[in-house]
Short mmCIF file of N, CA and C in Angstrom, two decimals:
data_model
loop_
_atom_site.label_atom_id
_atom_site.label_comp_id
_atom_site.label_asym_id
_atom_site.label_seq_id
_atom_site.Cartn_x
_atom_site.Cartn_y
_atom_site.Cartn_z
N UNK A 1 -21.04 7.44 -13.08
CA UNK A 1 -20.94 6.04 -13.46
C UNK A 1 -20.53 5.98 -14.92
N UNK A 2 -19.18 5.87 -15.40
CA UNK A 2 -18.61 5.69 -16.48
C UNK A 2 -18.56 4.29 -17.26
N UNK A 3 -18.06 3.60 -16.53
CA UNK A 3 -17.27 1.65 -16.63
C UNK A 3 -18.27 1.21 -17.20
N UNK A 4 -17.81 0.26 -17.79
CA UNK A 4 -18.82 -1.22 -17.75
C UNK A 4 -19.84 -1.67 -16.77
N UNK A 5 -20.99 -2.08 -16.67
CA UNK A 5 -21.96 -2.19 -16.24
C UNK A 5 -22.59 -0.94 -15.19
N UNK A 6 -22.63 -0.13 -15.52
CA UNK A 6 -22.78 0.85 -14.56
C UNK A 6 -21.73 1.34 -13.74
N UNK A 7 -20.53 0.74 -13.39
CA UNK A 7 -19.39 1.46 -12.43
C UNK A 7 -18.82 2.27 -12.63
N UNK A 8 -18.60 3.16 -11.74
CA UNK A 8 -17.33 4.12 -12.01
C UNK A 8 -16.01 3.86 -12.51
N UNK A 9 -15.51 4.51 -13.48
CA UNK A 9 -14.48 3.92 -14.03
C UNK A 9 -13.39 5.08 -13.11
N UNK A 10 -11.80 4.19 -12.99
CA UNK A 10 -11.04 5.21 -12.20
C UNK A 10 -9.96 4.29 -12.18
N UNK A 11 -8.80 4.90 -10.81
CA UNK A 11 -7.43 4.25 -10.53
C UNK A 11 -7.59 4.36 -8.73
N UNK A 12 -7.10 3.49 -8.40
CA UNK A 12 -6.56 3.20 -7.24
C UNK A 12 -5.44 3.00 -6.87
N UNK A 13 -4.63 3.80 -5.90
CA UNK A 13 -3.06 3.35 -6.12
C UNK A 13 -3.00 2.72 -4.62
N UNK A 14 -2.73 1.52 -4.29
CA UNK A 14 -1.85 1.12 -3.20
C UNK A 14 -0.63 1.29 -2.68
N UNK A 15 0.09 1.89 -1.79
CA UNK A 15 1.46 2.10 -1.35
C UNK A 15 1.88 0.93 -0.11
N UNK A 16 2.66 0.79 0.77
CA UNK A 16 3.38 0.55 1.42
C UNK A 16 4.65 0.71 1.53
N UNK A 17 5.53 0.79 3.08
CA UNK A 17 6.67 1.04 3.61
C UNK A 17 6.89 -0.26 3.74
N UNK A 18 8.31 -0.99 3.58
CA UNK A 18 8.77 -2.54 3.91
C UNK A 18 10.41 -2.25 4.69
N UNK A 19 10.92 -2.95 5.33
CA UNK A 19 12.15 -3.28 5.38
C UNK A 19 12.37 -4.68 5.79
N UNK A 20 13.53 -5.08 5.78
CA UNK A 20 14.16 -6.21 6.11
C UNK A 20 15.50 -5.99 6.33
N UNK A 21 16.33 -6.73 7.24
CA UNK A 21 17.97 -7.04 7.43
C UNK A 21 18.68 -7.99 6.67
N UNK A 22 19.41 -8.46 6.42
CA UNK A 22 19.76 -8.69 5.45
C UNK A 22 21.73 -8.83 6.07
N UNK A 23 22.23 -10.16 6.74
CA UNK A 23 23.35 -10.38 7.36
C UNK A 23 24.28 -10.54 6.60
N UNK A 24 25.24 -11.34 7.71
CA UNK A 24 26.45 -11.47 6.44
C UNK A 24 26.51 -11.99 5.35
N UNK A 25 27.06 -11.58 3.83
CA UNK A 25 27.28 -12.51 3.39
C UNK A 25 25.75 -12.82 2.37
N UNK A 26 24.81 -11.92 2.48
CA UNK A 26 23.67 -12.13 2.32
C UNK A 26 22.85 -13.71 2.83
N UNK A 27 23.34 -14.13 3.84
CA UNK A 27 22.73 -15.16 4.57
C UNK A 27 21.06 -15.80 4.24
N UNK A 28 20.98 -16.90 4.18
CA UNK A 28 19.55 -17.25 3.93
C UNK A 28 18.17 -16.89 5.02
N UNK A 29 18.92 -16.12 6.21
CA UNK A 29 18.04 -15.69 7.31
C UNK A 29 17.67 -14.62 7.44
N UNK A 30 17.51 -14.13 6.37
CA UNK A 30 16.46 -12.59 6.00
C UNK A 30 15.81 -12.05 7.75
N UNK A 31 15.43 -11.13 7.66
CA UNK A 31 14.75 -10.53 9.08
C UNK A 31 13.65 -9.95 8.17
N UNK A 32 11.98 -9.86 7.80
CA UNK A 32 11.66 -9.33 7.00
C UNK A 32 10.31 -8.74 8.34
N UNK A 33 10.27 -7.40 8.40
CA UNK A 33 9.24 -7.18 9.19
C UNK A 33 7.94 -7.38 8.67
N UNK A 34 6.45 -7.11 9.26
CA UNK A 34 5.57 -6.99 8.38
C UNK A 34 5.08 -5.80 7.83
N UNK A 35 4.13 -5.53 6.99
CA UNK A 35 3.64 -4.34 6.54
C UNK A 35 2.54 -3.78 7.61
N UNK A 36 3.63 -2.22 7.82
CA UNK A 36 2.66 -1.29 9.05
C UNK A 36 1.78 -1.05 8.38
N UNK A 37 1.37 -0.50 7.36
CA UNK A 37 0.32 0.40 6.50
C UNK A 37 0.35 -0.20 5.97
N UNK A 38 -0.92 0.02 5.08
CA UNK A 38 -1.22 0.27 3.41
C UNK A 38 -1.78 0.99 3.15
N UNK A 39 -1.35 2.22 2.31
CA UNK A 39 -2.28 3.59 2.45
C UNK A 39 -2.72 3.32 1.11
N UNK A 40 -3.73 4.52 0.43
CA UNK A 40 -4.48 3.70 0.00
C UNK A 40 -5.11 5.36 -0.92
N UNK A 41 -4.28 6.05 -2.23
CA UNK A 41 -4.61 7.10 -3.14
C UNK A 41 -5.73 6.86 -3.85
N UNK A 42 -6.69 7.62 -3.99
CA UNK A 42 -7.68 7.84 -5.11
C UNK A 42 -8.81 8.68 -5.01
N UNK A 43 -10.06 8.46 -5.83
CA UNK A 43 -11.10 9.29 -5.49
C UNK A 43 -11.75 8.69 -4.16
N UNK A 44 -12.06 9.46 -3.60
CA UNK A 44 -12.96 8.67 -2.13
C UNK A 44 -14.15 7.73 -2.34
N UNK A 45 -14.79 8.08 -3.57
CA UNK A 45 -16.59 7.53 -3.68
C UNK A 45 -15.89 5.73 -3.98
N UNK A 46 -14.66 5.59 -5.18
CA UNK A 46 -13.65 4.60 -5.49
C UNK A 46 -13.01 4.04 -4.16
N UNK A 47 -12.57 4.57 -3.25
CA UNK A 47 -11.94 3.81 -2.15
C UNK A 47 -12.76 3.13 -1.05
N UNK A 48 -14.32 4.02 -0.51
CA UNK A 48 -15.27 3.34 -0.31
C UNK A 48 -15.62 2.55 -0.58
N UNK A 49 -15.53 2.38 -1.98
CA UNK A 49 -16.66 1.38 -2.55
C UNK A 49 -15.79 0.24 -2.42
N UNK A 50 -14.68 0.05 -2.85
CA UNK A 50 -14.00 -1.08 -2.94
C UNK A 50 -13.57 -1.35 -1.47
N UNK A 51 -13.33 -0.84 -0.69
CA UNK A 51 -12.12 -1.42 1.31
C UNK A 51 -13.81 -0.98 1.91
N UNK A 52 -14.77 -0.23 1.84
CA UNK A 52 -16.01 -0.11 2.94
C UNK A 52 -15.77 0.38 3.94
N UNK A 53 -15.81 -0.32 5.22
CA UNK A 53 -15.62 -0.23 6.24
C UNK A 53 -14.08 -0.75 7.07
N UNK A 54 -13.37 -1.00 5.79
CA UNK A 54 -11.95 -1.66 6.71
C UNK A 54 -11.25 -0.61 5.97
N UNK A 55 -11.53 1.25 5.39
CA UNK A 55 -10.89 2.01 4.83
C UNK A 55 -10.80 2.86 5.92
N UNK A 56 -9.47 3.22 6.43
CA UNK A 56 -9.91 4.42 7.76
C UNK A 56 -9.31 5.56 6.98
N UNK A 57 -10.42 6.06 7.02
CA UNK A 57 -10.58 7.95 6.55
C UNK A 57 -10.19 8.80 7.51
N UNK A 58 -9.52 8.87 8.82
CA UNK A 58 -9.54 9.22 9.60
C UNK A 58 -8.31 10.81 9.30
N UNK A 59 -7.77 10.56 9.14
CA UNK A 59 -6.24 11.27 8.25
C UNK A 59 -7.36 12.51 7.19
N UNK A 60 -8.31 12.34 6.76
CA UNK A 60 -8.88 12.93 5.83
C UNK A 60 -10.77 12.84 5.81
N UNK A 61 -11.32 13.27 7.09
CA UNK A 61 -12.33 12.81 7.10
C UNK A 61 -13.12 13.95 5.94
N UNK A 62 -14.69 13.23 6.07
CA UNK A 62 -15.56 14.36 5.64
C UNK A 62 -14.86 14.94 4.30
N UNK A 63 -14.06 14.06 3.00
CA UNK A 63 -13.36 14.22 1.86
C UNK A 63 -14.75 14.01 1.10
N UNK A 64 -15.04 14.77 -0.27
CA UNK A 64 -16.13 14.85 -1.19
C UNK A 64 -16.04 13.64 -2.08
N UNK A 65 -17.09 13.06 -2.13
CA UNK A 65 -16.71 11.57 -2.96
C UNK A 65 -15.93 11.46 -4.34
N UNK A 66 -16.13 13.11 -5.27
CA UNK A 66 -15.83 12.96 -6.11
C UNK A 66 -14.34 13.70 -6.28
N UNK A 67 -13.07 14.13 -4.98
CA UNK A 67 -12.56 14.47 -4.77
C UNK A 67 -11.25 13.60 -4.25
N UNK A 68 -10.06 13.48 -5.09
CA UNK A 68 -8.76 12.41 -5.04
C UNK A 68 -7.96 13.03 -3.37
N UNK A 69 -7.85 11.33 -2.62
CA UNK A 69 -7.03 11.59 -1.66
C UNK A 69 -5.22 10.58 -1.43
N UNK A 70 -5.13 10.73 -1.13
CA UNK A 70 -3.75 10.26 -0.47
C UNK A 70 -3.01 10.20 0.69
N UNK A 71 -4.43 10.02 1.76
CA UNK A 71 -4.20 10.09 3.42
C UNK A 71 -5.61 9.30 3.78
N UNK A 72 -5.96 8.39 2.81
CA UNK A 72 -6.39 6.90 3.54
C UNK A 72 -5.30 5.53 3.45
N UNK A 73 -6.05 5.00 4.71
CA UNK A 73 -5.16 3.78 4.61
C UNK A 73 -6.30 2.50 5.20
N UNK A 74 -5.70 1.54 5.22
CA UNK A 74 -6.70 0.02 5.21
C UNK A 74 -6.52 -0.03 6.65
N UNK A 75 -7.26 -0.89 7.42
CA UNK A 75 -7.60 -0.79 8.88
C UNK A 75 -6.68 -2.49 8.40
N UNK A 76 -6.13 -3.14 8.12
CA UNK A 76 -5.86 -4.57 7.67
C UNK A 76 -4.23 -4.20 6.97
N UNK A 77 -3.29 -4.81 7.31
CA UNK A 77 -2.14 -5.19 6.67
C UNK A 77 -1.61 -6.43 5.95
N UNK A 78 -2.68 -6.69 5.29
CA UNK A 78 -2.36 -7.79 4.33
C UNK A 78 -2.89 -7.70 2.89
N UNK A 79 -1.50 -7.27 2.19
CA UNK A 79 -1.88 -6.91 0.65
C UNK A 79 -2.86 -7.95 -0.24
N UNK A 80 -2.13 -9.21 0.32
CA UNK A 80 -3.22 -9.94 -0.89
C UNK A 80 -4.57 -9.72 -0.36
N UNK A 81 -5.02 -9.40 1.02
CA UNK A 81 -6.69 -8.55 1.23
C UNK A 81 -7.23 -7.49 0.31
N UNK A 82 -6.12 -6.78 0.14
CA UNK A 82 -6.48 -5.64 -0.59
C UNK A 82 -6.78 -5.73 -2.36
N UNK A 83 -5.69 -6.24 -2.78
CA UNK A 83 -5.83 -7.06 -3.86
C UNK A 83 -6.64 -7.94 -4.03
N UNK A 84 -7.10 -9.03 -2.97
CA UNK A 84 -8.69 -9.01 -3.91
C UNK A 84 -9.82 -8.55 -3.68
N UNK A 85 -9.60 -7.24 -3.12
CA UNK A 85 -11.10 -6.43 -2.96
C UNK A 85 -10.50 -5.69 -4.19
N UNK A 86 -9.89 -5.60 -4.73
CA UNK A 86 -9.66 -4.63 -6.00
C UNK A 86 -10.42 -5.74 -6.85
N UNK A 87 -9.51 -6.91 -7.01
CA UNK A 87 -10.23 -8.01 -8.22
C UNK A 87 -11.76 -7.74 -8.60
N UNK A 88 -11.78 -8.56 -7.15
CA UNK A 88 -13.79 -8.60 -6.93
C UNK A 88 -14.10 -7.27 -7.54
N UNK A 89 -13.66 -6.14 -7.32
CA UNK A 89 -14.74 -4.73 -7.41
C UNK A 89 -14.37 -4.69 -8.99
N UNK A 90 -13.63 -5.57 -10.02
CA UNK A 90 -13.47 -5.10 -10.92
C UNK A 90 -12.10 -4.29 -12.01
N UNK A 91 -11.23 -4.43 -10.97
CA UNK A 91 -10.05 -3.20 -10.99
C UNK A 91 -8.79 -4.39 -11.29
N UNK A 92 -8.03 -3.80 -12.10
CA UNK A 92 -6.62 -5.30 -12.85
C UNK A 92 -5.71 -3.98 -12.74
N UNK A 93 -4.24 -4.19 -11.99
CA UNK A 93 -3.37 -3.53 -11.85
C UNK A 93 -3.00 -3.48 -13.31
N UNK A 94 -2.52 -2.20 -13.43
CA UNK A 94 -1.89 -1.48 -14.28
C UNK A 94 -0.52 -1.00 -14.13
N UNK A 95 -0.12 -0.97 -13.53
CA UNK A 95 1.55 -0.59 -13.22
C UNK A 95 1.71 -0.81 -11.59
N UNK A 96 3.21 -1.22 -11.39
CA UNK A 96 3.63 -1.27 -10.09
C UNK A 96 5.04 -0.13 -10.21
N UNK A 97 5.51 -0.12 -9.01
CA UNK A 97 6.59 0.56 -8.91
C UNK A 97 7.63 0.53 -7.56
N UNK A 98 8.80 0.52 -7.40
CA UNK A 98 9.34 0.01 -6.30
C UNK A 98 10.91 0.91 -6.09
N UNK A 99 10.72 1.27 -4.47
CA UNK A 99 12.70 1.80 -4.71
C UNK A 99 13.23 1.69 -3.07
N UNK A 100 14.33 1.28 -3.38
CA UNK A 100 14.71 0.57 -2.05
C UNK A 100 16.21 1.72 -1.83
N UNK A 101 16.17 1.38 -0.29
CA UNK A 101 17.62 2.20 0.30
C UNK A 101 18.55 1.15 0.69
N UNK A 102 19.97 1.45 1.06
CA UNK A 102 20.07 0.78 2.07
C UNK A 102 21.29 1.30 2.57
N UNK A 103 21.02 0.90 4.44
CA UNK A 103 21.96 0.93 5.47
C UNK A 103 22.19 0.15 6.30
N UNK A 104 23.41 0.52 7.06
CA UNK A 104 24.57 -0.32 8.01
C UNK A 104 23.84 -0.40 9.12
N UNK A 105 23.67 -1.28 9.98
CA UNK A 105 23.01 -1.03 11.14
C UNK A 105 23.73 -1.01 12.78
N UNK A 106 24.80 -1.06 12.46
CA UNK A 106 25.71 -1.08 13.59
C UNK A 106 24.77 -0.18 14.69
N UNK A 107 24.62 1.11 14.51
CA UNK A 107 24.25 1.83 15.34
C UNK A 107 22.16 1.40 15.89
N UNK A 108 22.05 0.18 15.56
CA UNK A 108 20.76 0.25 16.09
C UNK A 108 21.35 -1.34 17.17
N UNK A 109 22.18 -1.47 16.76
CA UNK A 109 22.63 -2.80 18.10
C UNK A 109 23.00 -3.80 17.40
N UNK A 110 22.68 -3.81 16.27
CA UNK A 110 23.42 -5.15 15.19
C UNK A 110 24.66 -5.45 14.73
N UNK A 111 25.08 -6.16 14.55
CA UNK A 111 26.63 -6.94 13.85
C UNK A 111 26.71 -5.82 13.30
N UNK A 112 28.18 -5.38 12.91
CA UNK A 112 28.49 -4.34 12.02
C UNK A 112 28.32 -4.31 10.54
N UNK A 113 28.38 -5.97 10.04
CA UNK A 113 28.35 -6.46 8.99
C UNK A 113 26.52 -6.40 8.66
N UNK A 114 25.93 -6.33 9.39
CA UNK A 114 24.07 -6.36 8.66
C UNK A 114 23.75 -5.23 8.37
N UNK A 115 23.10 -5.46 7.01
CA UNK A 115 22.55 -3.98 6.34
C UNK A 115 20.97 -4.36 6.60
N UNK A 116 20.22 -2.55 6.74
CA UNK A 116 19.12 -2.72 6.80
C UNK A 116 18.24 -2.03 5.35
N UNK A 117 17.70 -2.57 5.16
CA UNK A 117 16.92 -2.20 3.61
C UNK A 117 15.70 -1.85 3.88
N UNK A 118 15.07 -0.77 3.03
CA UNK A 118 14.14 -0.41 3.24
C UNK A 118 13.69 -0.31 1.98
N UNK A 119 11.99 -0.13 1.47
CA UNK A 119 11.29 0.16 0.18
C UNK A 119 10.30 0.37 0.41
N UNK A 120 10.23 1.88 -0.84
CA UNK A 120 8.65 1.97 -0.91
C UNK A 120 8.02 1.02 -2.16
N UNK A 121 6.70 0.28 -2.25
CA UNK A 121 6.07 0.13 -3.17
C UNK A 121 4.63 0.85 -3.21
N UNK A 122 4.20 0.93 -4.51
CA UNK A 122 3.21 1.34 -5.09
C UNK A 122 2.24 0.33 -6.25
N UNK A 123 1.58 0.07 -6.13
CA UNK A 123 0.58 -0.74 -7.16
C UNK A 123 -0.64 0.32 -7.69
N UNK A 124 -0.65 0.71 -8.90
CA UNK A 124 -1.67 1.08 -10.00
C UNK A 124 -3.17 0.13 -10.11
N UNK A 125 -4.07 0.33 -9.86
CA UNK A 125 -5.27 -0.33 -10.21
C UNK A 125 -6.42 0.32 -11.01
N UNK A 126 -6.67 0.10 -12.26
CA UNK A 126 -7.36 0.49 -13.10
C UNK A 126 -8.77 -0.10 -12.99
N UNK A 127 -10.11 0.84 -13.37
CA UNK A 127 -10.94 0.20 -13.89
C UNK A 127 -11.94 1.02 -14.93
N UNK A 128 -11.88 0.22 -16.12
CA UNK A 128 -12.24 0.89 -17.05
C UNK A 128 -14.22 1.24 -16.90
#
C-alpha cells in the first residue's frame, strides 16, 4: 500500500480491437462494429481491485497479486464501464495511444470502392 490513503499506487492499461467500413466517398454511413474485448494489463492485486468480479482471469488464472499481466480482459464491452471503475477506484488516465490500418474489402462481399479500417487503442491509468 503505497498511494494516498492507504492504496496501492500503480498503472492500468486498457486495450481494445475496433473496426469500421467506411464507403464511397467517405459517406456519412459509417458501419462501426462494437468492441469484442477489452483486455485489461497490469498488476493482478490492481485489476481485482478495480473490475472484481466482471475481470475474467481465465487466460491467466492463479497469477500472484503482486505479479503484472496482459491476458485479462472485462467480462463487459463498454469502455465508459471501465473508465469509471478506474475513476471511482481513484486512477486519472495518463496517456492514450492509437494506430489504425486500412483495407479494400472487395474480397469479403463489399462494393469494391469500401475500405475496411481497423485500430488498436490503448489507455494508460495512473494512480499515485
Amino acid at each position: 500500500l503505497d498511494g494516498a490513503g492507504g492504496r496501492r499506487s500503480g498503472y492500468i492499461t486498457i486495450g481494445y480491437r475496433g473496426s469500421y467500413t467506411i464507403g464511397r466517398e467517405a459517406q456519412a454511413d459509417a458501419k462501426f462494429r462494437r468492441v469484442a474485448r477489452i483486455t485489461v494489463c497490469g498488476k493482478t492485486a490492481l485489476a481485482k481491485e478495480v473490475f472484481g468480479e466482471t475481470l475474467n482471469e481465465s487466460r491467466d488464472p492463479d497469477r500472484p497479486p503482486e505479479r503484472y499481466t496482459a491476458r485479462y480482459y472485462l467480462k463487459f464491452n463498454f469502455l465508459e464501464q471501465a473508465f469509471d471503475r478506474l475513476s471511482e477506484a481513484g486512477f486519472r488516465m495518463a496517456a492514450c495511444s492509437s494506430t489504425g490500418t486500412c483495407a479494400f474489402a472487395p474480397e469479403q462481399g463489399g462494393p469494391a470502392d469500401d475500405k475496411i479500417w481497423t485500430s488498436y487503442t490503448e489507455y494508460v491509468f495512473c494512480r499515485d
